[in-house]
Amino acid sequence: MKNLIILGSTGSIGTQTLEIVRNNPKDFRVVALTANSNIDLLRKQVEEFKPSAVAVADEAKADELEDALGISILKGEESLSKVCSSDEGDFVVNSLVGSIGIVPTLAAIKKKKTIGLANKETLVSAGELVMKEAKKNDVKILPIDSEHSAIFQCIGSEGKFVKRIILTASGGPFLNYSFKDLENVSVDNALAHPTWKMGRKITVDSATMMNKGFEVIEAMHLFDVPVEKIDVLIHPESIIHSMVEFVDHSTIAQLSHPDMRIPIQYALYYPKRVANALRPLQLDTLKTLNFRKPDLEKYPCLSLAFDAVRASGTMPAVMNAANDVLVEKFLSGEIRFLEIAERIRKVMGRHKPKRISSVDDVISAISWARSEAVKHP
Ligand code: MG
């Protein structure tokens, strides 16, 4: 029996995690649920799963839920770390969106809880720090991202024989658009992902391929591989979720239908595998799998991610925070699609990266970048 703390239980990964819990009540108990502001759904989840702790980041919404449920609710951003620091729970699913996910991960590591990681910012912005803490506390960080789960499964115990990691990418909704076509794409266009159904922020990040840039940085930290050994390959069908090439030129791939419940379940049950009712892969019906190199001119965010890694220190955190703000501005109609990358590049150009020695260094870089990203130009 695993005792779960689910950070961000009302989002896409959170609800799919709860679906697995619902189908396997003997294997999991939910001890804490947290949400940002979607208290209507959180209320239903609390009634169904009866966690002993509930936290809501938005304080006014927390008060509302407290009145509705008649139980005490932890309030504010710090409450997310509070549930991770408690003695209850041995496995934290971090499916928070944004840099709000970093500090709770560190709190959970200090309490030696296993981490199922779906929050990108934890490793993109604070990777070195987080991996060092995990090692020090002998804590496992299990990826809940289709690509990293695939790499994790392909590597197994052969980490020292890795020659190259090949991260696959669907190419997003704009795969067959030219750079010129991207000038006038709408929010709805960007949200129409061809293979994956995900939250709004990550769907835009897939359209710009910033998401893949994040995944390169995450893979570097998770698997302790230099960035030069990570390649990105566009694979529009999203069947191969990533591959690992070994020194003997044998390449291992992981395949499945694009369904996040597979990597979530793998992390929740690791190191076991259990049967489920999901759709099996029938390769004979697929006919072809396609691959091509990404066009870096069309996907400038992908280049920015490699630039950020090379600049190192606080630069990836700055890139990430600027992206957060600018994707939000794109979604609210304030800026055009191509301005996301243009403006991130400007913010990065104004930043002198510093070495990260504590989480405060990360947090101050993030707040600097957020305020810079709001300024124009
Ligand atoms: Mg992914």
XYZ file of C-alpha atoms and ligand atoms in Angstrom:
378
model
C 0.000 0.000 0.000
C 1.407 3.384 -1.002
C 0.254 6.547 0.759
C -0.047 9.317 -1.802
C 0.222 13.070 -1.604
C -1.049 14.524 -4.863
C 0.049 18.083 -5.579
C -2.175 19.582 -8.249
C -4.910 16.957 -8.048
C -7.401 18.846 -10.228
C -5.128 19.123 -13.276
C -4.691 16.692 -16.129
C -2.036 14.490 -14.453
C -3.725 14.781 -11.042
C -7.102 13.557 -12.273
C -5.516 10.682 -14.206
C -3.522 9.703 -11.107
C -6.762 9.588 -9.124
C -8.343 7.451 -11.826
C -5.573 4.862 -11.294
C -6.095 5.090 -7.522
C -9.859 4.640 -7.988
C -9.264 1.484 -10.042
C -6.766 0.055 -7.544
C -8.070 0.866 -4.059
C -6.061 -1.953 -2.443
C -2.757 -0.514 -3.599
C -3.105 3.193 -2.788
C -4.433 5.495 -0.104
C -4.699 9.237 -0.710
C -3.406 11.155 2.312
C -3.313 14.669 0.862
C -4.756 16.552 -2.084
C -3.855 20.057 -3.176
C -5.173 22.385 -5.846
C -4.583 25.923 -6.961
C -8.143 27.216 -7.306
C -10.464 24.625 -8.863
C -12.362 23.968 -5.639
C -15.465 22.542 -7.300
C -13.512 19.542 -8.528
C -11.330 19.405 -5.410
C -14.454 19.198 -3.260
C -15.658 16.123 -5.185
C -12.201 14.548 -4.896
C -12.065 15.171 -1.141
C -15.505 13.614 -0.703
C -14.484 10.558 -2.713
C -10.914 9.939 -1.489
C -11.173 11.345 2.062
C -7.582 12.580 2.438
C -6.431 13.648 5.897
C -4.965 16.911 4.544
C -6.266 19.314 1.915
C -4.404 22.398 0.727
C -5.475 25.192 -1.619
C -2.941 27.724 -2.904
C -5.518 30.458 -3.559
C -6.455 31.685 -0.056
C -9.900 33.046 -0.873
C -10.806 29.773 -2.599
C -9.463 27.875 0.422
C -11.871 29.775 2.679
C -14.750 28.997 0.331
C -13.934 25.275 0.366
C -13.555 25.292 4.133
C -17.099 26.667 4.472
C -18.487 24.190 1.945
C -16.864 21.072 3.455
C -16.775 22.054 7.121
C -13.206 20.783 7.526
C -10.023 22.786 7.984
C -8.087 23.510 4.807
C -4.413 24.490 4.577
C -4.073 27.796 2.779
C -1.610 29.590 0.539
C 1.396 28.596 -1.530
C 3.392 27.486 1.564
C 0.681 24.946 2.370
C 1.897 22.801 -0.546
C 5.271 22.390 1.166
C 3.549 21.861 4.489
C 1.761 18.725 3.262
C 5.077 17.430 1.862
C 6.863 18.064 5.191
C 4.291 16.193 7.262
C 4.990 12.662 8.519
C 2.079 11.296 6.530
C 2.535 9.936 3.030
C 5.431 8.144 1.380
C 4.943 9.026 -2.284
C 4.412 12.541 -3.675
C 2.935 12.995 -7.135
C 4.048 16.474 -8.101
C 1.768 17.513 -10.943
C 1.869 21.216 -10.216
C 2.232 23.589 -13.141
C 4.904 26.260 -12.876
C 7.719 27.218 -10.538
C 5.351 26.814 -7.585
C 6.388 23.121 -7.826
C 10.053 23.517 -6.852
C 9.937 24.153 -3.094
C 7.399 21.374 -2.295
C 9.622 18.861 -4.142
C 12.573 19.837 -1.956
C 10.403 19.615 1.174
C 9.293 16.092 0.222
C 12.877 15.006 -0.497
C 13.945 16.164 2.966
C 11.232 13.906 4.412
C 12.551 11.018 2.270
C 9.333 10.621 0.310
C 9.563 9.111 -3.170
C 8.784 11.665 -5.877
C 6.663 10.983 -8.952
C 7.633 14.031 -10.945
C 5.433 15.659 -13.554
C 6.292 19.261 -12.631
C 8.794 20.520 -15.208
C 10.156 23.484 -13.282
C 11.599 21.336 -10.507
C 14.379 20.048 -12.756
C 14.484 22.755 -15.420
C 15.034 25.570 -12.935
C 16.624 23.801 -9.994
C 17.852 20.490 -11.422
C 21.320 20.400 -9.937
C 20.102 21.346 -6.497
C 17.191 18.905 -6.522
C 19.251 15.950 -7.781
C 21.933 16.651 -5.174
C 19.326 16.686 -2.375
C 17.712 13.507 -3.716
C 21.079 11.732 -3.719
C 21.924 12.976 -0.245
C 18.596 11.727 1.153
C 18.580 8.538 -0.920
C 15.269 9.532 -2.507
C 14.060 8.230 -5.863
C 12.748 10.685 -8.422
C 10.516 8.745 -10.796
C 9.576 10.579 -13.991
C 5.890 10.999 -14.875
C 6.424 12.329 -18.339
C 6.008 10.011 -21.296
C 9.500 10.737 -22.658
C 11.382 10.457 -19.387
C 9.429 7.399 -18.357
C 10.415 5.872 -21.704
C 14.105 6.735 -21.219
C 13.996 5.457 -17.646
C 12.530 2.148 -18.852
C 15.006 1.865 -21.744
C 18.086 2.574 -19.616
C 17.218 0.153 -16.827
C 20.464 -0.554 -15.002
C 22.698 0.260 -17.989
C 23.225 3.970 -17.380
C 26.962 3.746 -17.828
C 26.628 2.351 -21.361
C 24.457 5.167 -22.755
C 25.810 6.734 -25.916
C 22.884 8.986 -26.778
C 19.366 9.778 -25.659
C 16.866 10.387 -28.434
C 13.931 12.404 -27.132
C 10.972 12.163 -29.444
C 8.576 15.054 -30.049
C 5.240 15.120 -31.823
C 6.039 18.494 -33.368
C 2.761 19.849 -31.977
C -0.074 21.441 -33.939
C 2.256 23.500 -36.162
C 4.359 20.661 -37.510
C 3.367 21.372 -41.103
C 3.255 25.172 -40.817
C 6.021 27.350 -42.248
C 7.681 29.990 -40.067
C 5.661 32.598 -41.971
C 2.400 30.771 -41.210
C 3.188 31.107 -37.510
C 2.879 34.901 -37.607
C -0.869 34.857 -37.288
C -1.773 31.660 -35.472
C -4.471 31.940 -32.819
C -4.739 30.600 -29.282
C -7.203 27.966 -30.515
C -4.739 26.842 -33.203
C -2.014 26.456 -30.572
C -4.318 24.511 -28.270
C -5.258 21.952 -30.935
C -2.617 19.304 -30.187
C -2.748 16.428 -32.677
C -1.856 13.504 -30.383
C -1.873 14.476 -26.696
C -4.694 15.885 -24.591
C -3.079 18.049 -21.896
C -3.460 21.254 -19.894
C -3.387 24.652 -21.688
C 0.075 25.801 -20.601
C 1.858 22.605 -21.652
C -0.091 22.462 -24.912
C 1.222 25.913 -25.885
C 4.701 24.789 -24.779
C 4.336 21.854 -27.177
C 3.365 24.187 -29.996
C 6.503 26.319 -29.452
C 8.516 23.171 -28.597
C 9.678 24.898 -25.421
C 8.268 21.812 -23.758
C 10.828 19.688 -25.588
C 13.555 22.119 -24.563
C 12.464 21.652 -20.944
C 12.536 17.900 -21.432
C 16.111 18.013 -22.736
C 17.161 19.837 -19.546
C 15.170 17.447 -17.355
C 16.705 14.403 -19.076
C 20.173 15.817 -18.532
C 19.576 16.027 -14.767
C 17.504 12.868 -14.329
C 19.889 10.598 -16.202
C 23.134 12.489 -15.522
C 23.954 12.806 -19.218
C 25.625 15.869 -20.805
C 23.377 17.878 -23.097
C 25.567 17.034 -26.123
C 24.388 13.449 -25.805
C 20.700 14.352 -26.093
C 19.049 14.644 -29.495
C 15.505 15.674 -30.328
C 13.685 13.834 -33.095
C 10.233 14.681 -34.404
C 7.959 11.657 -34.529
C 4.432 12.850 -35.346
C 2.598 9.642 -34.393
C 3.740 9.834 -30.720
C 4.065 6.051 -30.486
C 7.768 5.836 -29.649
C 8.072 7.927 -26.491
C 11.869 8.119 -26.609
C 14.889 5.940 -27.304
C 18.297 5.232 -25.871
C 21.277 4.345 -28.011
C 23.989 2.374 -26.227
C 27.726 2.275 -26.909
C 27.372 -0.947 -28.896
C 24.949 0.817 -31.302
C 21.983 -1.057 -30.033
C 18.991 1.294 -29.672
C 16.124 0.546 -27.294
C 12.761 2.289 -27.620
C 9.566 2.303 -25.558
C 6.279 2.255 -27.462
C 2.638 2.669 -26.531
C -0.391 4.680 -27.515
C -0.046 8.272 -26.301
C -1.804 7.881 -22.954
C -0.401 9.496 -19.799
C -1.966 6.820 -17.627
C 0.820 4.464 -18.758
C 3.772 6.542 -17.429
C 1.767 7.590 -14.338
C 0.978 3.980 -13.525
C 4.587 2.937 -14.165
C 5.852 5.492 -11.641
C 3.159 4.678 -9.062
C 3.905 0.956 -9.146
C 7.653 1.079 -9.791
C 9.497 -1.310 -9.739
C 6.443 -3.498 -10.430
C 4.357 -3.640 -13.580
C 0.655 -4.352 -13.303
C -2.044 -5.162 -15.841
C -4.582 -2.490 -16.798
C -7.543 -2.029 -19.121
C -5.868 0.452 -21.493
C -5.790 0.034 -25.253
C -3.044 -2.336 -26.420
C -0.710 -1.306 -29.214
C -1.331 -3.067 -32.519
C 1.567 -2.196 -34.766
C 0.004 -3.793 -37.859
C -2.777 -1.198 -37.849
C -0.337 1.729 -37.639
C 1.337 1.103 -41.016
C 4.114 3.719 -40.714
C 6.113 5.603 -38.113
C 7.784 8.812 -39.290
C 10.832 10.696 -38.068
C 12.482 13.987 -38.946
C 14.891 16.472 -37.449
C 13.309 19.576 -35.879
C 13.642 22.870 -37.764
C 15.297 25.132 -35.195
C 14.346 28.282 -37.080
C 10.697 27.371 -36.829
C 11.052 26.326 -33.193
C 13.326 29.015 -31.687
C 12.300 28.013 -28.152
C 14.106 24.707 -28.606
C 17.362 26.553 -29.404
C 16.807 28.854 -26.440
C 16.703 25.833 -24.153
C 20.068 24.595 -25.450
C 21.442 28.163 -25.048
C 20.163 28.272 -21.461
C 21.869 24.981 -20.607
C 25.162 26.205 -22.047
C 24.895 29.477 -20.099
C 24.081 27.290 -17.028
C 23.484 28.499 -13.439
C 20.310 30.546 -13.149
C 19.734 30.867 -16.932
C 17.376 27.884 -17.342
C 15.267 29.185 -14.423
C 15.121 32.599 -16.066
C 14.100 31.136 -19.413
C 11.430 29.051 -17.746
C 9.980 31.916 -15.694
C 9.913 34.261 -18.691
C 8.150 31.535 -20.677
C 5.558 31.145 -17.907
C 4.639 34.814 -18.080
C 4.693 35.036 -21.858
C 2.598 31.915 -22.466
C 0.050 33.394 -20.080
C 0.101 36.627 -22.096
C -0.342 34.682 -25.328
C -3.275 32.744 -23.880
C -4.953 35.960 -22.783
C -4.500 37.488 -26.223
C -1.945 40.116 -25.181
C 0.895 38.943 -27.423
C 1.303 36.999 -30.660
C 2.579 33.423 -30.795
C 6.017 34.326 -32.168
C 6.506 36.976 -29.504
C 6.798 34.245 -26.883
C 10.249 33.213 -28.154
C 11.295 36.751 -29.141
C 10.616 38.094 -25.683
C 12.180 35.141 -23.846
C 15.349 35.711 -25.868
C 15.390 39.370 -24.791
C 14.952 38.516 -21.119
C 17.749 35.928 -21.352
C 19.951 38.502 -23.083
C 19.556 40.837 -20.120
C 20.432 38.149 -17.557
C 23.876 37.444 -16.137
C 23.657 33.835 -14.939
C 24.764 33.118 -11.380
C 25.747 29.825 -9.832
C 22.925 28.202 -7.854
C 23.880 27.342 -4.294
C 20.457 27.458 -2.653
C 16.794 27.508 -3.572
C 16.781 31.251 -2.831
C 19.092 31.801 -5.814
C 16.510 30.050 -7.996
C 13.589 31.975 -6.529
C 15.226 35.365 -6.958
C 16.191 34.549 -10.572
C 12.587 33.537 -11.213
C 11.120 36.718 -9.757
C 13.636 38.848 -11.672
C 12.710 37.060 -14.921
C 8.978 37.360 -14.288
C 9.183 41.114 -13.850
C 11.505 41.473 -16.866
C 9.124 39.445 -19.027
C 6.289 41.845 -18.275
C 8.332 44.814 -19.508
C 8.337 45.665 -23.155
C 10.388 45.339 -25.278
Mg 6.413 15.012 -22.422
